[in-house]
Amino acid sequence: MPAQAEKVSQSALDGNRLRVVLMLDVEDGAELRFLDAYDQMCRHVAAVPGHVSDQLCQSIENPSQWLITSEWESALHFLAWVDSPTHLEMVQPMHGCVKDTRSLRFGVLRETRTSYESGRMQTAPRVGDGIIRHAITFTVKPGSEQQVADILSGYTSPQAVVDENTRLRRTSLFMHGNRVVRAVEVEGDLARALRHVARQPEVRAVEEAINPYLEVDRDLNDPGSAREFFARAALPAVHHVAKGPDRPEHLSRHALIYPAKAGSGQAVAKMLAQQDEEAADVPKGPLARSTVFLRESEDIVVRLVDLRVPVEEAALVAVGAAGKHKAGVLARLLDLGPDWDLADEQGLKRFLVEYDMRMVTDRSAATS
């Protein structure tokens, strides 16, 4: 963990160029089919806004190991493509050729070329804490909310240790109406941790138990169906900030869902990120940690916050606004109705009542 005086920060919202590295193990004998599938995908992805270039490489030591690197004008361009309905169609032909994949995403910090026309580079390194944050979201059939909550809160936690380098740190699950949000914190390799969880009998039993209540059908025994469901359910963490030595048990955790107007999800996420950066810099302020999740194709914005004080004692910070003026600006990006004023104390309280999601379960490695 960084020194107490340093602020932990990660972001996909600052407009810097992005390098994506995809490592693949290709099935023996499927190399030509994989190459054809890659060529088809390249013809499509070349027209995707924000895409700059890509490379396909094959190991000189193990021909089954391949590497795809791509460059994007910004992380948001890449996430918008991954989040689009056409993405699954583009990459589908590759799945039948591949045994395993691992995706890594990096902001460009330095390069040896003296000039570059497309996008800007990150100006300074960020301080990390070794934790990867990710969430998924899905909806259940109206009227089934309590049954689903009972199922999701009643299972036995899986083993936290995945291997010597990877472990589950925390899982928080929330509901708002018929929408479920599950946020995880992982130390090490996220993909490996998620595969580990998916294989646990107690987790598989829970996932099977909620299947009848899902609004979108899935078959977890069909790799294609499972892959499509979790790809559509992905809710990426686009910004995280934390400052202070606070232990989780000394903080109160909340998840707020923001009813962004159509097309305003990214603007809402950017504003919340900026406000949280400022709030985290206040010495002994109420905000200890904040993570903003964004699914841009549906304008779904969820903000997970850890507060040092009860939520009612820091309503503005809890909502994600540094002052009443900023609360008013945020309100204009949200679909709240004409009679709603976030700059008003009653409006803030009403927002917290209606959009502070219900916590179903919150489990840390210490209690797993």
Short mmCIF file of C-alpha atoms in Angstrom, two decimals:
data_model
loop_
_atom_site.label_atom_id
_atom_site.label_comp_id
_atom_site.label_asym_id
_atom_site.label_seq_id
_atom_site.Cartn_x
_atom_site.Cartn_y
_atom_site.Cartn_z
CA MET A 1 0.00 0.00 0.00
CA PRO A 2 1.38 3.49 -0.85
CA ALA A 3 2.48 5.83 1.91
CA GLN A 4 -0.40 7.52 3.71
CA ALA A 5 0.39 10.92 2.22
CA GLU A 6 0.05 9.63 -1.35
CA LYS A 7 -3.24 9.52 -3.18
CA VAL A 8 -4.16 6.34 -5.00
CA SER A 9 -5.68 7.16 -8.37
CA GLN A 10 -6.60 5.38 -11.59
CA SER A 11 -8.65 6.70 -14.49
CA ALA A 12 -9.88 5.95 -17.99
CA LEU A 13 -11.43 9.41 -18.30
CA ASP A 14 -8.44 11.68 -18.90
CA GLY A 15 -8.29 11.31 -22.68
CA ASN A 16 -4.79 9.81 -22.86
CA ARG A 17 -3.80 7.32 -25.54
CA LEU A 18 -4.31 3.66 -24.72
CA ARG A 19 -2.31 0.55 -25.56
CA VAL A 20 -4.21 -2.75 -25.33
CA VAL A 21 -2.32 -6.03 -25.12
CA LEU A 22 -4.21 -9.28 -25.69
CA MET A 23 -2.33 -12.52 -25.00
CA LEU A 24 -3.81 -15.67 -26.52
CA ASP A 25 -3.20 -19.43 -26.51
CA VAL A 26 -4.39 -20.74 -29.87
CA GLU A 27 -5.60 -24.31 -30.27
CA ASP A 28 -3.09 -26.58 -32.02
CA GLY A 29 -4.04 -26.90 -35.67
CA ALA A 30 -6.27 -23.81 -35.58
CA GLU A 31 -3.57 -21.30 -36.51
CA LEU A 32 -4.80 -20.65 -40.06
CA ARG A 33 -8.43 -20.31 -38.94
CA PHE A 34 -7.31 -17.91 -36.23
CA LEU A 35 -5.34 -15.84 -38.74
CA ASP A 36 -8.36 -15.65 -41.06
CA ALA A 37 -10.58 -14.59 -38.15
CA TYR A 38 -8.08 -11.90 -37.16
CA ASP A 39 -7.94 -10.54 -40.72
CA GLN A 40 -11.73 -10.33 -40.83
CA MET A 41 -11.84 -8.53 -37.49
CA CYS A 42 -9.15 -6.07 -38.59
CA ARG A 43 -11.14 -4.99 -41.62
CA HIS A 44 -14.02 -4.05 -39.31
CA VAL A 45 -12.09 -2.55 -36.41
CA ALA A 46 -10.11 -0.25 -38.71
CA ALA A 47 -13.29 1.81 -39.14
CA VAL A 48 -14.05 2.03 -35.41
CA PRO A 49 -13.77 5.62 -34.09
CA GLY A 50 -10.63 6.11 -32.01
CA HIS A 51 -8.78 3.05 -33.33
CA VAL A 52 -5.22 3.92 -34.38
CA SER A 53 -3.40 0.67 -35.20
CA ASP A 54 -2.89 -2.94 -34.24
CA GLN A 55 -0.31 -5.71 -34.54
CA LEU A 56 -0.50 -9.49 -34.52
CA CYS A 57 2.55 -11.37 -33.25
CA GLN A 58 3.37 -15.06 -32.86
CA SER A 59 5.86 -16.44 -30.37
CA ILE A 60 9.18 -17.57 -31.81
CA GLU A 61 9.47 -20.08 -28.94
CA ASN A 62 5.94 -21.47 -28.72
CA PRO A 63 3.81 -21.14 -31.88
CA SER A 64 0.62 -21.59 -29.81
CA GLN A 65 1.23 -18.26 -28.08
CA TRP A 66 0.04 -15.15 -29.92
CA LEU A 67 -0.11 -11.48 -29.04
CA ILE A 68 -2.41 -8.75 -30.35
CA THR A 69 -1.57 -5.15 -29.54
CA SER A 70 -3.74 -2.23 -30.50
CA GLU A 71 -3.51 1.51 -29.97
CA TRP A 72 -6.46 3.82 -29.33
CA GLU A 73 -6.85 7.57 -29.11
CA SER A 74 -8.27 7.15 -25.60
CA ALA A 75 -9.52 4.50 -23.20
CA LEU A 76 -13.09 5.70 -23.69
CA HIS A 77 -12.89 5.01 -27.44
CA PHE A 78 -11.78 1.45 -26.68
CA LEU A 79 -14.39 0.89 -23.96
CA ALA A 80 -17.13 2.20 -26.22
CA TRP A 81 -16.13 -0.36 -28.86
CA VAL A 82 -15.94 -3.23 -26.34
CA ASP A 83 -19.35 -2.13 -25.02
CA SER A 84 -20.97 -2.04 -28.47
CA PRO A 85 -23.27 -4.78 -29.86
CA THR A 86 -20.98 -5.22 -32.88
CA HIS A 87 -17.95 -6.12 -30.74
CA LEU A 88 -19.21 -9.60 -29.87
CA GLU A 89 -20.01 -10.22 -33.53
CA MET A 90 -16.51 -9.11 -34.61
CA VAL A 91 -14.61 -11.34 -32.19
CA GLN A 92 -16.94 -14.36 -32.30
CA PRO A 93 -15.00 -16.19 -35.07
CA MET A 94 -11.84 -16.08 -32.94
CA HIS A 95 -13.35 -17.83 -29.92
CA GLY A 96 -13.44 -21.26 -31.55
CA CYS A 97 -9.70 -21.09 -32.18
CA VAL A 98 -8.51 -19.95 -28.75
CA LYS A 99 -7.92 -21.86 -25.49
CA ASP A 100 -7.23 -18.90 -23.22
CA THR A 101 -6.91 -15.11 -23.37
CA ARG A 102 -5.69 -12.32 -21.13
CA SER A 103 -6.34 -8.64 -21.82
CA LEU A 104 -4.17 -5.82 -20.42
CA ARG A 105 -4.78 -2.09 -20.89
CA PHE A 106 -2.17 0.63 -20.45
CA GLY A 107 -2.18 4.41 -20.71
CA VAL A 108 0.74 5.66 -22.83
CA LEU A 109 3.20 7.47 -20.57
CA ARG A 110 6.34 7.88 -22.75
CA GLU A 111 7.52 6.91 -26.23
CA THR A 112 10.69 7.33 -28.26
CA ARG A 113 9.06 8.98 -31.27
CA THR A 114 9.36 12.75 -31.28
CA SER A 115 5.87 13.49 -32.52
CA TYR A 116 2.49 11.86 -32.75
CA GLU A 117 -0.63 13.21 -34.36
CA SER A 118 -3.31 11.12 -32.68
CA GLY A 119 -4.17 11.67 -29.02
CA ARG A 120 -2.09 12.75 -26.05
CA MET A 121 0.10 10.95 -23.57
CA GLN A 122 -0.30 10.61 -19.85
CA THR A 123 1.77 13.37 -18.24
CA ALA A 124 2.70 11.66 -14.96
CA PRO A 125 2.50 8.18 -13.44
CA ARG A 126 -0.36 7.39 -11.10
CA VAL A 127 0.10 5.79 -7.69
CA GLY A 128 -1.62 2.42 -7.46
CA ASP A 129 -2.60 0.09 -4.63
CA GLY A 130 -2.31 -3.25 -6.43
CA ILE A 131 -6.09 -3.74 -6.53
CA ILE A 132 -8.17 -4.26 -9.70
CA ARG A 133 -11.80 -3.17 -9.51
CA HIS A 134 -14.55 -4.46 -11.74
CA ALA A 135 -18.33 -4.79 -11.68
CA ILE A 136 -21.15 -6.45 -13.54
CA THR A 137 -24.78 -5.40 -13.72
CA PHE A 138 -27.93 -7.15 -14.87
CA THR A 139 -31.67 -6.97 -14.31
CA VAL A 140 -34.10 -9.50 -12.87
CA LYS A 141 -37.79 -9.90 -13.55
CA PRO A 142 -39.92 -7.31 -11.70
CA GLY A 143 -41.47 -8.85 -8.61
CA SER A 144 -38.58 -11.27 -8.05
CA GLU A 145 -36.29 -8.77 -6.30
CA GLN A 146 -36.60 -10.22 -2.79
CA GLN A 147 -36.13 -13.81 -3.91
CA VAL A 148 -32.99 -12.79 -5.81
CA ALA A 149 -31.67 -10.79 -2.85
CA ASP A 150 -32.18 -13.80 -0.56
CA ILE A 151 -30.30 -16.08 -2.95
CA LEU A 152 -27.42 -13.65 -3.49
CA SER A 153 -26.95 -13.01 0.22
CA GLY A 154 -27.17 -16.60 1.42
CA TYR A 155 -24.26 -18.40 -0.24
CA THR A 156 -20.96 -19.50 1.32
CA SER A 157 -18.05 -17.28 0.29
CA PRO A 158 -15.53 -18.91 -2.08
CA GLN A 159 -11.91 -19.44 -1.10
CA ALA A 160 -10.20 -16.03 -1.25
CA VAL A 161 -6.74 -17.27 -2.28
CA VAL A 162 -6.57 -18.10 -5.99
CA ASP A 163 -2.81 -18.66 -6.21
CA GLU A 164 0.36 -17.14 -4.78
CA ASN A 165 -0.17 -13.93 -6.77
CA THR A 166 -3.96 -13.58 -6.94
CA ARG A 167 -6.62 -13.32 -4.25
CA LEU A 168 -10.13 -11.99 -3.82
CA ARG A 169 -10.17 -8.94 -1.59
CA ARG A 170 -13.80 -7.88 -1.43
CA THR A 171 -17.19 -8.42 -3.06
CA SER A 172 -20.03 -5.92 -2.63
CA LEU A 173 -23.48 -6.57 -4.06
CA PHE A 174 -26.25 -4.00 -4.38
CA MET A 175 -29.74 -3.75 -5.82
CA HIS A 176 -31.82 -0.82 -7.04
CA GLY A 177 -35.28 -1.83 -8.14
CA ASN A 178 -34.72 -4.87 -10.33
CA ARG A 179 -31.09 -3.97 -11.20
CA VAL A 180 -28.26 -5.90 -9.57
CA VAL A 181 -24.70 -4.55 -9.33
CA ARG A 182 -21.85 -6.78 -8.12
CA ALA A 183 -18.49 -5.06 -7.56
CA VAL A 184 -15.31 -7.03 -6.89
CA GLU A 185 -11.83 -6.07 -5.75
CA VAL A 186 -9.01 -8.40 -6.77
CA GLU A 187 -5.33 -8.44 -5.97
CA GLY A 188 -3.40 -9.89 -8.91
CA ASP A 189 -4.96 -11.24 -12.11
CA LEU A 190 -8.65 -10.30 -12.52
CA ALA A 191 -9.39 -12.88 -15.24
CA ARG A 192 -7.82 -15.67 -13.21
CA ALA A 193 -9.77 -14.63 -10.12
CA LEU A 194 -13.08 -14.54 -12.01
CA ARG A 195 -12.43 -18.00 -13.49
CA HIS A 196 -11.61 -19.27 -10.00
CA VAL A 197 -14.88 -17.90 -8.62
CA ALA A 198 -16.92 -19.29 -11.51
CA ARG A 199 -15.62 -22.80 -10.82
CA GLN A 200 -16.59 -22.82 -7.14
CA PRO A 201 -19.59 -25.15 -6.50
CA GLU A 202 -21.29 -22.71 -4.12
CA VAL A 203 -21.05 -19.89 -6.67
CA ARG A 204 -22.29 -22.05 -9.55
CA ALA A 205 -25.25 -23.10 -7.41
CA VAL A 206 -26.16 -19.45 -6.75
CA GLU A 207 -25.81 -18.52 -10.42
CA GLU A 208 -28.06 -21.43 -11.42
CA ALA A 209 -30.57 -20.48 -8.73
CA ILE A 210 -31.05 -16.95 -10.08
CA ASN A 211 -31.29 -18.03 -13.73
CA PRO A 212 -35.12 -18.30 -13.72
CA TYR A 213 -35.38 -14.71 -12.49
CA LEU A 214 -33.10 -13.05 -15.08
CA GLU A 215 -34.66 -10.78 -17.68
CA VAL A 216 -32.08 -11.97 -20.23
CA ASP A 217 -31.79 -15.76 -20.50
CA ARG A 218 -28.39 -17.43 -20.27
CA ASP A 219 -26.96 -20.94 -20.20
CA LEU A 220 -23.82 -21.12 -18.08
CA ASN A 221 -23.11 -24.61 -19.44
CA ASP A 222 -22.78 -23.09 -22.91
CA PRO A 223 -19.46 -21.18 -23.08
CA GLY A 224 -20.78 -18.90 -25.82
CA SER A 225 -23.93 -18.00 -23.90
CA ALA A 226 -21.98 -17.40 -20.67
CA ARG A 227 -19.38 -15.30 -22.46
CA GLU A 228 -22.05 -13.17 -24.14
CA PHE A 229 -23.94 -12.63 -20.87
CA PHE A 230 -20.92 -11.47 -18.90
CA ALA A 231 -19.66 -9.31 -21.77
CA ARG A 232 -23.01 -7.50 -21.87
CA ALA A 233 -23.11 -7.30 -18.07
CA ALA A 234 -19.64 -5.78 -17.72
CA LEU A 235 -19.57 -2.45 -15.87
CA PRO A 236 -15.96 -1.21 -16.12
CA ALA A 237 -14.34 0.90 -13.44
CA VAL A 238 -13.36 4.12 -15.22
CA HIS A 239 -12.04 6.08 -12.24
CA HIS A 240 -10.82 5.34 -8.73
CA VAL A 241 -9.38 7.61 -6.07
CA ALA A 242 -8.44 6.92 -2.45
CA LYS A 243 -6.43 8.71 0.20
CA GLY A 244 -5.79 7.77 3.79
CA PRO A 245 -4.94 4.73 5.88
CA ASP A 246 -8.56 3.93 6.76
CA ARG A 247 -9.48 0.30 7.38
CA PRO A 248 -12.67 -0.90 5.63
CA GLU A 249 -14.40 -1.69 8.91
CA HIS A 250 -14.06 1.96 9.94
CA LEU A 251 -15.88 3.20 6.81
CA SER A 252 -19.44 3.07 5.54
CA ARG A 253 -19.87 1.79 1.98
CA HIS A 254 -22.55 3.05 -0.39
CA ALA A 255 -23.33 2.53 -4.07
CA LEU A 256 -25.23 5.27 -5.87
CA ILE A 257 -26.79 4.81 -9.29
CA TYR A 258 -27.13 7.96 -11.41
CA PRO A 259 -30.08 8.27 -13.83
CA ALA A 260 -28.08 9.92 -16.60
CA LYS A 261 -29.94 11.51 -19.47
CA ALA A 262 -29.54 9.71 -22.80
CA GLY A 263 -26.02 10.30 -24.09
CA SER A 264 -24.83 11.91 -20.83
CA GLY A 265 -23.32 8.88 -19.07
CA GLN A 266 -19.74 9.81 -19.91
CA ALA A 267 -20.25 13.43 -18.86
CA VAL A 268 -21.73 12.30 -15.53
CA ALA A 269 -18.82 9.92 -14.92
CA LYS A 270 -16.25 12.61 -15.73
CA MET A 271 -17.89 15.12 -13.42
CA LEU A 272 -18.11 12.65 -10.54
CA ALA A 273 -14.45 11.71 -11.04
CA GLN A 274 -13.34 15.34 -10.94
CA GLN A 275 -15.38 16.08 -7.82
CA ASP A 276 -14.05 12.98 -6.06
CA GLU A 277 -10.45 13.92 -6.85
CA GLU A 278 -11.04 17.25 -5.12
CA ALA A 279 -12.88 15.67 -2.19
CA ALA A 280 -10.09 13.15 -1.60
CA ASP A 281 -7.60 16.00 -1.22
CA VAL A 282 -9.47 17.52 1.74
CA PRO A 283 -7.48 16.64 4.90
CA LYS A 284 -9.57 14.32 7.09
CA GLY A 285 -12.51 14.91 4.75
CA PRO A 286 -15.52 12.58 4.65
CA LEU A 287 -14.49 10.79 1.42
CA ALA A 288 -11.97 7.98 1.86
CA ARG A 289 -12.44 6.14 -1.47
CA SER A 290 -14.55 6.36 -4.59
CA THR A 291 -14.86 4.21 -7.70
CA VAL A 292 -16.92 5.27 -10.72
CA PHE A 293 -18.25 2.54 -13.02
CA LEU A 294 -19.61 3.32 -16.49
CA ARG A 295 -21.42 1.31 -19.15
CA GLU A 296 -21.62 3.99 -21.80
CA SER A 297 -23.86 2.17 -24.30
CA GLU A 298 -26.71 2.26 -21.77
CA ASP A 299 -25.62 5.37 -19.84
CA ILE A 300 -25.37 3.29 -16.65
CA VAL A 301 -23.27 5.13 -14.05
CA VAL A 302 -22.66 3.63 -10.62
CA ARG A 303 -20.42 5.18 -7.97
CA LEU A 304 -19.10 3.15 -5.05
CA VAL A 305 -18.03 5.33 -2.13
CA ASP A 306 -16.47 4.66 1.27
CA LEU A 307 -17.23 7.43 3.76
CA ARG A 308 -15.65 8.27 7.10
CA VAL A 309 -18.91 9.69 8.45
CA PRO A 310 -22.59 8.72 8.20
CA VAL A 311 -24.00 9.55 4.79
CA GLU A 312 -26.44 12.14 6.17
CA GLU A 313 -23.53 14.14 7.62
CA ALA A 314 -21.89 14.59 4.21
CA ALA A 315 -24.74 14.58 1.71
CA LEU A 316 -22.97 16.67 -0.96
CA VAL A 317 -19.81 14.56 -0.89
CA ALA A 318 -21.88 11.38 -0.79
CA VAL A 319 -23.76 12.45 -3.92
CA GLY A 320 -20.50 13.46 -5.60
CA ALA A 321 -20.69 17.24 -5.68
CA ALA A 322 -18.20 19.77 -4.29
CA GLY A 323 -20.71 22.44 -3.36
CA LYS A 324 -24.28 23.40 -4.25
CA HIS A 325 -23.33 24.93 -7.62
CA LYS A 326 -21.73 21.68 -8.74
CA ALA A 327 -24.78 19.80 -7.46
CA GLY A 328 -26.92 21.94 -9.73
CA VAL A 329 -24.64 21.20 -12.72
CA LEU A 330 -24.81 17.48 -11.96
CA ALA A 331 -28.60 17.62 -11.73
CA ARG A 332 -28.80 19.00 -15.29
CA LEU A 333 -27.05 15.88 -16.56
CA LEU A 334 -29.51 13.61 -14.79
CA ASP A 335 -33.07 12.66 -15.65
CA LEU A 336 -34.60 13.75 -12.34
CA GLY A 337 -37.60 15.75 -13.44
CA PRO A 338 -38.26 19.51 -13.39
CA ASP A 339 -39.16 19.78 -9.69
CA TRP A 340 -35.89 18.33 -8.42
CA ASP A 341 -33.13 20.61 -7.09
CA LEU A 342 -29.93 18.88 -6.00
CA ALA A 343 -28.60 22.19 -4.71
CA ASP A 344 -31.38 22.12 -2.12
CA GLU A 345 -30.94 20.14 1.10
CA GLN A 346 -34.25 18.37 0.63
CA GLY A 347 -33.29 17.48 -2.93
CA LEU A 348 -30.04 15.95 -1.73
CA LYS A 349 -31.82 13.90 0.90
CA ARG A 350 -34.37 12.75 -1.64
CA PHE A 351 -31.60 11.69 -4.04
CA LEU A 352 -29.89 9.65 -1.33
CA VAL A 353 -33.19 7.97 -0.45
CA GLU A 354 -34.04 7.08 -4.05
CA TYR A 355 -30.62 6.37 -5.60
CA ASP A 356 -28.48 5.01 -2.75
CA MET A 357 -28.64 1.34 -3.71
CA ARG A 358 -29.66 -1.33 -1.23
CA MET A 359 -26.66 -3.32 0.00
CA VAL A 360 -27.38 -7.05 -0.28
CA THR A 361 -24.01 -8.35 0.87
CA ASP A 362 -20.49 -7.03 1.47
CA ARG A 363 -17.77 -9.62 2.01
CA SER A 364 -14.05 -9.06 2.48
CA ALA A 365 -11.20 -11.56 2.39
CA ALA A 366 -11.09 -11.50 6.17
CA THR A 367 -14.63 -12.87 6.32
CA SER A 368 -14.50 -15.09 3.22
#
